[in-house]
XYZ file of C-alpha atoms in Angstrom:
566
model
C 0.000 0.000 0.000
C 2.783 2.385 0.836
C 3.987 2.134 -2.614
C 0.859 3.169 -4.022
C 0.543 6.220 -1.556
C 3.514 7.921 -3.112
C 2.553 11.614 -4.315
C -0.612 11.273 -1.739
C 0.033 12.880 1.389
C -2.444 11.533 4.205
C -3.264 14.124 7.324
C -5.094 11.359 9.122
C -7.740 12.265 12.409
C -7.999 9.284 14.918
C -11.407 9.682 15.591
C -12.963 6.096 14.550
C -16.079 5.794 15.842
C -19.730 6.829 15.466
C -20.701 7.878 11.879
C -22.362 10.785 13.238
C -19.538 13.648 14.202
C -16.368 13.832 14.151
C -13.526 14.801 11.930
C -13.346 12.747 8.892
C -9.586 11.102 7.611
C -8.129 13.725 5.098
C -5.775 12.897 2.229
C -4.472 15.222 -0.228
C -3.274 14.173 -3.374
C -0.103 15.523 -5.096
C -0.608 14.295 -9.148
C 2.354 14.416 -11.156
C 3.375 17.843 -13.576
C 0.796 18.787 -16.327
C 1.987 19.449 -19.371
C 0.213 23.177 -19.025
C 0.934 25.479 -16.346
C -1.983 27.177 -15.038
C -2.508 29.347 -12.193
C -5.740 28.055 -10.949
C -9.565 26.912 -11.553
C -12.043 29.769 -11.147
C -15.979 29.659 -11.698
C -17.919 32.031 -12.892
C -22.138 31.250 -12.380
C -22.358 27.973 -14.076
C -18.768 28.457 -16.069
C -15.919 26.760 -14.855
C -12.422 28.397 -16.331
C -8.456 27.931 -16.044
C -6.320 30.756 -15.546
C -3.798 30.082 -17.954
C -1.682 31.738 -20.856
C -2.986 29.389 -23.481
C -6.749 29.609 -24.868
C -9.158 26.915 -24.602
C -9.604 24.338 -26.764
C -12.417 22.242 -25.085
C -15.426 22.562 -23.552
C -16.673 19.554 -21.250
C -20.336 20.226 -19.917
C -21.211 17.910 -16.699
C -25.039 18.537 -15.446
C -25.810 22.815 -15.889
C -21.502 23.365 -15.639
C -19.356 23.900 -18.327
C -15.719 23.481 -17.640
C -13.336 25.626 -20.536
C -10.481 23.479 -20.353
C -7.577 22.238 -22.551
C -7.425 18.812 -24.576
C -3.674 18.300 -23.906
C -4.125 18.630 -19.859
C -6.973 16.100 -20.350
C -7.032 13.660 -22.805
C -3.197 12.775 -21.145
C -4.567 11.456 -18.652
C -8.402 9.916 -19.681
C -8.309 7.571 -22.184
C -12.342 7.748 -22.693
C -11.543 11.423 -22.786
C -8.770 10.402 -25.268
C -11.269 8.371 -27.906
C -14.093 11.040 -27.629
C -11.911 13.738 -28.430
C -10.387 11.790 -31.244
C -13.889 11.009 -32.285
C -15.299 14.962 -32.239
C -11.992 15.766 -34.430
C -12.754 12.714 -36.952
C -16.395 13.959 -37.414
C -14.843 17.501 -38.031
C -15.669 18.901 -34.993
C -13.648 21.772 -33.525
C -11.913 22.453 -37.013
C -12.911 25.984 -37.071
C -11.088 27.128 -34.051
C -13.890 26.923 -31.419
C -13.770 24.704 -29.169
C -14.315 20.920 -29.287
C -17.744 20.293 -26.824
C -18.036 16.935 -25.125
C -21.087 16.502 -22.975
C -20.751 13.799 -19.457
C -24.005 12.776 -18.313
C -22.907 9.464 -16.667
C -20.091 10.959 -15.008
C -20.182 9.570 -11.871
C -20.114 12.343 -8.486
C -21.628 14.744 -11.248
C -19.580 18.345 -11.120
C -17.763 18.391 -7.821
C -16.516 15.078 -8.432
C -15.188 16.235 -12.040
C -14.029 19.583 -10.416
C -11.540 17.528 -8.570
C -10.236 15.755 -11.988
C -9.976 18.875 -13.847
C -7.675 20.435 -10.676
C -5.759 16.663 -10.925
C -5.164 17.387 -14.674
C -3.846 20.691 -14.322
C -1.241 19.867 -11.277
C -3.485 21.018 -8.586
C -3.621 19.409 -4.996
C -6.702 17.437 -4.449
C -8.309 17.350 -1.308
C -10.120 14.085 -0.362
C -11.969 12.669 2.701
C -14.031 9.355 3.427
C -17.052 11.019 2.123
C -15.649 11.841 -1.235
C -12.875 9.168 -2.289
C -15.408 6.730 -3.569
C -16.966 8.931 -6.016
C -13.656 9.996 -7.163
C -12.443 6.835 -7.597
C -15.418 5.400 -9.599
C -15.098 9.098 -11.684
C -11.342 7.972 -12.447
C -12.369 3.943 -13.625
C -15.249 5.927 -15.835
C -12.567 8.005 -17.743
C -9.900 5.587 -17.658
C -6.981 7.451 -15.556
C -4.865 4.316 -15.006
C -1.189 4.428 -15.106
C -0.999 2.615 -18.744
C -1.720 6.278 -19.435
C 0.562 8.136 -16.728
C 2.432 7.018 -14.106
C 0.725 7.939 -10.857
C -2.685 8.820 -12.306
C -5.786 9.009 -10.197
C -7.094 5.711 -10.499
C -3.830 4.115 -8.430
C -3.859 7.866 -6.340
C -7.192 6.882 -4.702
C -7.137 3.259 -4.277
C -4.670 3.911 -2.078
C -6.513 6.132 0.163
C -9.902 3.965 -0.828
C -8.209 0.904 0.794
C -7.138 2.443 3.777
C -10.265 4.413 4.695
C -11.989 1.337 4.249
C -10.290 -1.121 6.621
C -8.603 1.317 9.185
C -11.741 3.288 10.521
C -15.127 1.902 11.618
C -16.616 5.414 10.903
C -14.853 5.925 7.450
C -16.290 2.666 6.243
C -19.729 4.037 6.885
C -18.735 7.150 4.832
C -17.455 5.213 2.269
C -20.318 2.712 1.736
C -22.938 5.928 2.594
C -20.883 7.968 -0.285
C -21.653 5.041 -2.579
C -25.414 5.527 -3.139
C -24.957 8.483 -5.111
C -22.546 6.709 -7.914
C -24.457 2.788 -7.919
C -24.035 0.915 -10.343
C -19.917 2.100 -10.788
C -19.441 1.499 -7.034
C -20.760 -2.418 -7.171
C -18.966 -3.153 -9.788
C -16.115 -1.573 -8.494
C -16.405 -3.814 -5.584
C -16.471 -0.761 -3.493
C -19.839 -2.140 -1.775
C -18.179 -5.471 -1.004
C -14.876 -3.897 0.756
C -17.257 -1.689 3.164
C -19.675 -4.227 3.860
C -16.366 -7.613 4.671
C -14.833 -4.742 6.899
C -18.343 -3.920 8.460
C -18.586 -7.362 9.051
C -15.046 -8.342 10.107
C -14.947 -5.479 12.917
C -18.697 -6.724 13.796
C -17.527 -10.125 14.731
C -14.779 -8.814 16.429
C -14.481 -7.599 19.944
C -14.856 -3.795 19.666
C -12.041 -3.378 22.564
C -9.568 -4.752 19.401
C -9.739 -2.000 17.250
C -10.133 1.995 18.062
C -13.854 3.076 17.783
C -13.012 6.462 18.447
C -14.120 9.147 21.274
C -16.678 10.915 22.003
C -16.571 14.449 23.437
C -15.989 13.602 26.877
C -13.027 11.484 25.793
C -14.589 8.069 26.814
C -14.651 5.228 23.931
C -18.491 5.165 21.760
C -18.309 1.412 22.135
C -21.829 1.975 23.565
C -24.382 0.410 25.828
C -24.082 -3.818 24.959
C -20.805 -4.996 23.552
C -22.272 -7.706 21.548
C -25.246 -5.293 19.961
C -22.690 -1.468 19.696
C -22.568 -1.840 15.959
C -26.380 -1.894 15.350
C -27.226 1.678 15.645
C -24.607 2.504 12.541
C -25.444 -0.551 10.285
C -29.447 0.802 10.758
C -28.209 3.706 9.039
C -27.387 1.760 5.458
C -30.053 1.441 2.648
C -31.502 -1.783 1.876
C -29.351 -3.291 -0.350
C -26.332 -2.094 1.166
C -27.684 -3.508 4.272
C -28.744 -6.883 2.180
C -24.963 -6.922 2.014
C -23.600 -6.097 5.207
C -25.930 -8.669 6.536
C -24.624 -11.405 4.238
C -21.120 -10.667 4.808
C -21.854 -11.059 8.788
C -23.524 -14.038 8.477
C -20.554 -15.491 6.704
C -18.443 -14.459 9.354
C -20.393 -16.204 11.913
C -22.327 -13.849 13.933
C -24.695 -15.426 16.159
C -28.004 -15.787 14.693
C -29.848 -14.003 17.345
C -27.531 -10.867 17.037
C -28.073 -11.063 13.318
C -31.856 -11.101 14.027
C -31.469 -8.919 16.527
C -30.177 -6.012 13.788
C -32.556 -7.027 10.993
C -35.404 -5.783 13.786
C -33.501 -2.676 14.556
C -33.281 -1.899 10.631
C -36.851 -2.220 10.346
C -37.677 0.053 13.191
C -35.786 2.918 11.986
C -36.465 2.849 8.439
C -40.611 2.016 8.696
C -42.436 4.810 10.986
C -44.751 2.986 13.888
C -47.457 4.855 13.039
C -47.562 4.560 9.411
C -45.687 2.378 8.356
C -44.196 4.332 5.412
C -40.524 4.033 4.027
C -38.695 7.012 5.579
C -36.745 7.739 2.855
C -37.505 11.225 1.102
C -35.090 10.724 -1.871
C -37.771 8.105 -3.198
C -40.693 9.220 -5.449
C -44.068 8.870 -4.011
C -45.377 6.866 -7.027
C -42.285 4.086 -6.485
C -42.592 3.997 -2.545
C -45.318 1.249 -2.586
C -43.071 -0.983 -4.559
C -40.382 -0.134 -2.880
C -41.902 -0.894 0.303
C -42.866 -3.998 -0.653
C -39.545 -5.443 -2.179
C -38.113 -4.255 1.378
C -40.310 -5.955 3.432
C -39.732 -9.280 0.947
C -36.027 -8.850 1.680
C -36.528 -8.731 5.017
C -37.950 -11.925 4.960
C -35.455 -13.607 2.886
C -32.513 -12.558 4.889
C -33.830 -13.606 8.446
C -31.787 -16.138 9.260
C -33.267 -19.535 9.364
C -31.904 -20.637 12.781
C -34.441 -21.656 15.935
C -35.003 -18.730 18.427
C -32.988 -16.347 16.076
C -35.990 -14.073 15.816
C -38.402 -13.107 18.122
C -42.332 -13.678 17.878
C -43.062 -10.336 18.278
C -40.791 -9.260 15.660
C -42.029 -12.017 13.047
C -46.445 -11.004 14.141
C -44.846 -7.261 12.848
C -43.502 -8.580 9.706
C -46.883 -10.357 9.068
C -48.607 -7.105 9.596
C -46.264 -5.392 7.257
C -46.114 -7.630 4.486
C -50.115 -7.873 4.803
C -50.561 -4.272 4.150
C -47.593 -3.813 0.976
C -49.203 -7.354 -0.708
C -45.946 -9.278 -0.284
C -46.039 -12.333 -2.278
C -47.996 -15.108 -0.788
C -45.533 -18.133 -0.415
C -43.416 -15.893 1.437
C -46.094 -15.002 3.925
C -46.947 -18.066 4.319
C -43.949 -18.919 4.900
C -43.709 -16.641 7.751
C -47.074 -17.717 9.339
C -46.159 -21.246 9.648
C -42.596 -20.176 10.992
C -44.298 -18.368 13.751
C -46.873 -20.960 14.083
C -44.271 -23.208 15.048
C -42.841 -21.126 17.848
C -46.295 -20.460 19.104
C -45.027 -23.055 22.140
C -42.753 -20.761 23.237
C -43.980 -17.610 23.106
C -45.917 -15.721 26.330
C -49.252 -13.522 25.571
C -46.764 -10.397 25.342
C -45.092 -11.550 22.222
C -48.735 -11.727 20.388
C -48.978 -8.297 20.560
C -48.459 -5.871 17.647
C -50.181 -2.764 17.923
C -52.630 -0.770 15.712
C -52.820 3.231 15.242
C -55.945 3.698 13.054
C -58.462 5.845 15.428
C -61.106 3.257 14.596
C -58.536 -0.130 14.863
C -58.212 -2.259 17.800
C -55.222 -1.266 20.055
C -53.677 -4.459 18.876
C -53.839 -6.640 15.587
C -55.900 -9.417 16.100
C -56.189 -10.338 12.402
C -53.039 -11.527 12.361
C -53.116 -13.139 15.703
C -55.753 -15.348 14.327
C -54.096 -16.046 10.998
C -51.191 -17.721 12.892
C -53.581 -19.645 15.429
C -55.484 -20.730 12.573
C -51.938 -21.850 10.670
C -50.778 -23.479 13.700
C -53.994 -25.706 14.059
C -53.012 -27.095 10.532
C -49.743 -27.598 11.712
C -50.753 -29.323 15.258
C -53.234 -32.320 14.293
C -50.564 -34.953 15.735
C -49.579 -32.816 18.530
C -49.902 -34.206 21.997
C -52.662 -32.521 24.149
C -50.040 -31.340 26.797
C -48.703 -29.171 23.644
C -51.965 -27.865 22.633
C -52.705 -26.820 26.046
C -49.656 -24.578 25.899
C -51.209 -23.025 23.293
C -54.535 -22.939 24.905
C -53.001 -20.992 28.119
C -50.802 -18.736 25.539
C -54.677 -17.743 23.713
C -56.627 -17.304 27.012
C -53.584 -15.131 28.401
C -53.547 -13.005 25.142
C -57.546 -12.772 24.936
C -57.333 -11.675 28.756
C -54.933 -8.679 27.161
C -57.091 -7.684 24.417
C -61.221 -8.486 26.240
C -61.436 -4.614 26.976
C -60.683 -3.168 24.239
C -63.912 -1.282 23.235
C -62.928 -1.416 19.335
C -62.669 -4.977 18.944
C -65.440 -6.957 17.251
C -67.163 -9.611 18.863
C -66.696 -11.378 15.911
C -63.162 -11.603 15.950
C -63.120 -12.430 19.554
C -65.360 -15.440 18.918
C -62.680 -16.399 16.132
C -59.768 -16.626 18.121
C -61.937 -18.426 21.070
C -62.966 -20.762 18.643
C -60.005 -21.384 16.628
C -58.605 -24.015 18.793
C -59.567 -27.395 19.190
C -61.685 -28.336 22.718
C -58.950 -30.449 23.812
C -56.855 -27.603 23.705
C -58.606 -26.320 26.741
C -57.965 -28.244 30.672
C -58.714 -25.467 32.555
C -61.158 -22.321 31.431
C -60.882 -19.956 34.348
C -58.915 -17.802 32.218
C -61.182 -18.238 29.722
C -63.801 -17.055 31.449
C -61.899 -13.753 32.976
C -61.174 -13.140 29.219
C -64.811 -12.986 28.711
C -66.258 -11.469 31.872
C -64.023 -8.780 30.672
C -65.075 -8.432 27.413
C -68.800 -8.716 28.318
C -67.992 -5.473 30.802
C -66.319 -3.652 28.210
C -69.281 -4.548 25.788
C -72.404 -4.074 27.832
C -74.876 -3.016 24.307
C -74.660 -7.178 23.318
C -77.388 -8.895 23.017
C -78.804 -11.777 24.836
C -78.089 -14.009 21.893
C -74.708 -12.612 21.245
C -73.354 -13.039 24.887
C -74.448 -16.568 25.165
C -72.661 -17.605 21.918
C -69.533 -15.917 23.198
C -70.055 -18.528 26.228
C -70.614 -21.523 24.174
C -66.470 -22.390 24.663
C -66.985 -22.429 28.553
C -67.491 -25.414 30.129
C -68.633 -25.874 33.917
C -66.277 -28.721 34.192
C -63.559 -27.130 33.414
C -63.792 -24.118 35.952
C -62.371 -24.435 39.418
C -65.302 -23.822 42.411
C -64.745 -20.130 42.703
C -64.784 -19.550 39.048
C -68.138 -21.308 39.078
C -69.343 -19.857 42.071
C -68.373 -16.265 40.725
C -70.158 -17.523 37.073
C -73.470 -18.632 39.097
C -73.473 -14.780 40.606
C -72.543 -12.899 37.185
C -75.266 -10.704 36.085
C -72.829 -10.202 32.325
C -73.658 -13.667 31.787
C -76.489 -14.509 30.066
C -79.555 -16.135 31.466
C -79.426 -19.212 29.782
C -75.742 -20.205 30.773
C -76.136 -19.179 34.570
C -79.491 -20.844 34.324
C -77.317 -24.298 33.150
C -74.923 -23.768 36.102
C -76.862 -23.329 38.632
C -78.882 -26.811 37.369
C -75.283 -28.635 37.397
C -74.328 -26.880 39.864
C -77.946 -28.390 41.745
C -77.253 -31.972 40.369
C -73.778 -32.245 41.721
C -75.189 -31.379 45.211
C -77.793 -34.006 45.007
C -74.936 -36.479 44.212
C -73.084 -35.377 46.660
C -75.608 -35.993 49.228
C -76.748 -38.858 47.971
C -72.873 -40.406 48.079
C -73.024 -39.602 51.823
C -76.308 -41.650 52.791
C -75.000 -44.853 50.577
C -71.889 -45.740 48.875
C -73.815 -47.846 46.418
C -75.453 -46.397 43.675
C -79.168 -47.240 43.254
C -79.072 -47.910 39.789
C -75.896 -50.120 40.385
C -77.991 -52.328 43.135
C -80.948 -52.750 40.804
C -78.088 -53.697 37.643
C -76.612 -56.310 40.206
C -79.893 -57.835 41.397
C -81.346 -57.890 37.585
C -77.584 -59.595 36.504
C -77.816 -62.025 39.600
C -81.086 -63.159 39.480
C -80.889 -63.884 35.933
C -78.133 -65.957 36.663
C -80.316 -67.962 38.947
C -83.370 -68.178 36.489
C -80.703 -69.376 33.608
C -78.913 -72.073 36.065
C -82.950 -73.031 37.182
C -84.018 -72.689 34.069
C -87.716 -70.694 34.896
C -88.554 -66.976 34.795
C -87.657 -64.661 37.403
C -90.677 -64.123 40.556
C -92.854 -61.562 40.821
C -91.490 -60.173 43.910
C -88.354 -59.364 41.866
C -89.967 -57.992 38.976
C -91.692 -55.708 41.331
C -88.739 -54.814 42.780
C -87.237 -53.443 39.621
C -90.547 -51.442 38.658
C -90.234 -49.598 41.982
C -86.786 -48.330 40.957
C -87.231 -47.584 37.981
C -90.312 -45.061 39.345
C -88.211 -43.754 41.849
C -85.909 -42.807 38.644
C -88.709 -41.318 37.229
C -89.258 -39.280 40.380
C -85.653 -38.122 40.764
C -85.814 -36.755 37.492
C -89.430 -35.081 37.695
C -87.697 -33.310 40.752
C -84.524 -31.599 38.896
C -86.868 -30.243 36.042
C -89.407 -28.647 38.709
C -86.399 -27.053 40.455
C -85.155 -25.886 36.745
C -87.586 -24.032 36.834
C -87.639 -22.585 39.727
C -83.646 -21.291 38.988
C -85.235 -19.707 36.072
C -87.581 -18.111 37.606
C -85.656 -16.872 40.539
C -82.789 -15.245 37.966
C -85.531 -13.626 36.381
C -87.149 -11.755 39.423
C -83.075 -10.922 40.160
C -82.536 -9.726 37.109
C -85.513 -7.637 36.410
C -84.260 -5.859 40.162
């Protein structure tokens, strides 16, 4: 490298660290003699001129600047300069004395780059920083400076610098790879892109105590708050496919998956707003943000990496939500619904929820919530019922979360109730506190719509206070409290019924009717009439029993009536 830095005097600033502030590395380049001698570059308005004893012979217009130069100064050191010059003059261009016009759309860095060729040409000291080497250096590959042309020309001049702004400052290689949207496609090719994004990656996978990350103004080191997560806040800054590549050049480095997940999140929450959920990027044209949105959030997806636990739920629910709303392509969202289905095990209530900020939404999105239930039932025939309760708790837990929200439709509460199996359910107390809540924060229902909000609840599955508290419940509708209180009735009767005999009646009159047929068959006649008797009278007193629970059935109903009507 120090071969190549020769006629390139660096006045470097140790201040590697946060792209934001600071002084950047400064590098001024000393190009060999020109074969004119002028006495310096001077603008006029949009007119760019050299002081020199010798008229101009060429006139080079780059954007709304024209630069009044001389073909000798220039074309000895561009060869593309070189051909088009020789072209003009073959056509018969510039014959006539005036001056020989070549027009540079595609110059890459547009006039300030060129600027700094034109004062290269003529002898002058260039001035160069991280910010504006890699423009400069993809303006020298466009017009072919190499040294085939002239030893020490500005293609070799700002490698040099390129190379070492790259690798030896953390900061400059943010400048450097933030310098290169302006001049893409030259910069890719160039490889520019690549060198940023291996040294991003190489100091990321590296313990930032290694290398110098600068100071900030108090004179401590910016190696920030977590040492594995202090390079986030810099990488959010890249655009998406420079970040595409930053990301791939960490992951072959071997950066935990989690951290790489980790910084794929913090992207996204910097560059989408939380309360739009637009593309904050103001250089984009309104009519190409949609799409661009969209192929964003599809990159996103691609580059998560594939490992277990490597993303969170949460983060994966906000994806959904996103790529729902930009119509990302279907296989890749349902790709993402069955990943998240599958961690649906491990996740609490807390990761399920992904806010809203329409006026009119729910507080949180329960569309998606119920896309990914409804995914992870297809995924969870064979599971064991000890897994599907997991999920069951996780659903009660989350509908507890979301019950008083006054926005949210009772038809998509009844959909997430409903969207697991019944064996999903052993216990339905929180169930039930999910929709005694909702039921208070709903009072205009109807009779009919409350009840088939209760239709999941089951008395057997509530503990004794839950069912005492259910029995009590004016929210509940008639007909369920009605159907408790009867159980409720009928277990008591059991109950007492246990106490006074530890036989069953039904069982004594099965175990007479199988013994004395046993008799009849080994005497071979027909039971006696005392025995059939026997058997009529229980099966009256059956008759009885049952006459009794549907006269105090009504009753209940009555009774709740007369309470509710107080």
């Amino acid at each position: 490298m120090r071969s190549k830095m020769m006629g390139c005097r660096e006045e470097h600033q140790s201040t590697h660290g946060s792209v934001l502030g600071g002084k950047p590395n400064h590098c001024v380049i000393y190009p060999p003699k020109s074969s004119i001698v002028a006495e310096e570059l001077e603008r006029r308005n949009n007119d760019w001129f050299v002081r020199t004893k010798v008229a101009s012979d060429l006139m080079v217009q780059v954007g709304d600047f024209s630069f009044y130069l001389h073909k000798l100064a220039m074309v000895s050191k561009s060869g593309y300069l070189n051909r088009l010059v020789f072209a003009k003059r073959s056509e018969g261009h510039g014959q006539n004395g005036g001056n020989l016009k070549i027009v540079l759309d595609d110059l890459p860095g547009g006039t300030n780059t060129f600027e700094s060729i034109v004062n290269f040409c003529y002898g002058f000291k260039v001035d160069v920083t991280a910010t504006t080497i890699a423009p400069l250096y993809c303006a020298a590959n466009f017009l072919e400076m190499s040294d085939d042309l002239h030893q020490g020309n500005l293609i070799s001049k700002t490698e040099a610098f390129l190379s070492f702004a790259i690798f030896s400052s953390w900061k400059d290689t943010f400048k450097v790879l933030k310098s290169c949207e302006s001049v893409s496609p030259w910069s890719k090719d160039l490889l520019i892109v690549k060198q940023c994004s291996d040294a991003i990656a190489w100091k990321a996978s590296t313990d930032p105590k290694a290398f110098t990350l600068g100071q900030n103004s108090n004179g401590n080191l910016n190696i920030g708050e977590s040492s594995d997560t202090w390079w986030f806040q810099d990488v959010s800054t890249l655009r998406i496919d420079h970040f595409i590549q930053v990301i791939e050049s960490i992951k072959r480095k071997g950066v935990k998956p989690e951290l790489v997940g980790s910084c794929i999140a913090h992207w996204t929450a910097k560059w989408f707003s939380s309360t739009t959920f637009v593309f904050d990027d103001p250089t984009i044209p309104k009519h190409l943000t949609q799409k661009l949105q969209r192929i964003t959030i599809e990159s996103l997806i691609n580059m998560l990496p594939v490992e277990k636990n490597s993303v969170s739920c949460n983060f994966i629910l906000y994806l959904v939500k996103l790529g729902l709303k930009m119509q990302v392509n279907f296989e890749l969202l349902s790709k993402l619904e069955t990943r998240i289905a599958s961690m649906l095990e491990q996740c609490c209530a807390q990761d399920l929820l992904v806010k809203n900020y329409g006026d009119k939404d729910t507080t949180y999105d329960v569309g998606i919530v119920i896309r990914v239930v409804n995914a992870y039932v297809l995924l969870a025939m064979k599971n064991s019922r000890a897994r599907l309760c997991i999920v069951g708790r996780l659903i009660d837990g989350y509908l507890t979360l979301i019950a008083r929200d006054i926005n949210l439709k009772l038809i998509d509460f009844k959909l997430l109730v409903d969207a697991l199996p019944t064996n999903a359910r052993s216990c339905d107390n929180n169930l039930y506190r999910a929709i005694d809540m909702y039921l208070k924060a709903h009072p205009s229902l109807m009779e009919e719509e409350r009840a088939s909000v209760c239709k999941a609840m089951e008395y057997h599955r509530l503990s004794e206070d839950a069912r005492q508290h259910a029995m009590r419940n004016s929210r509940l509708p008639l007909k369920i409290v009605t159907e408790f209180m009867l159980l409720e009735q009928v277990k008591m009767a059991r109950s007492i019924s246990a106490t006074k005999s530890n036989i069953n009646p039904r069982t004594t009159t099965q175990t007479i009717m199988k013994m004395n047929n046993k008799k009849c068959l080994e005497k071979g006649f027909i039971a006696p009439q005392k025995e059939i008797m026997l058997i009529r009278k229980e099966v009256e007193n059956m008759k009885m029993q049952l006459n009794q629970l549907q006269m105090c059935k009504l009753k209940l109903q009555k009774q709740v009536q007369r309470s509710c009507i107080k």
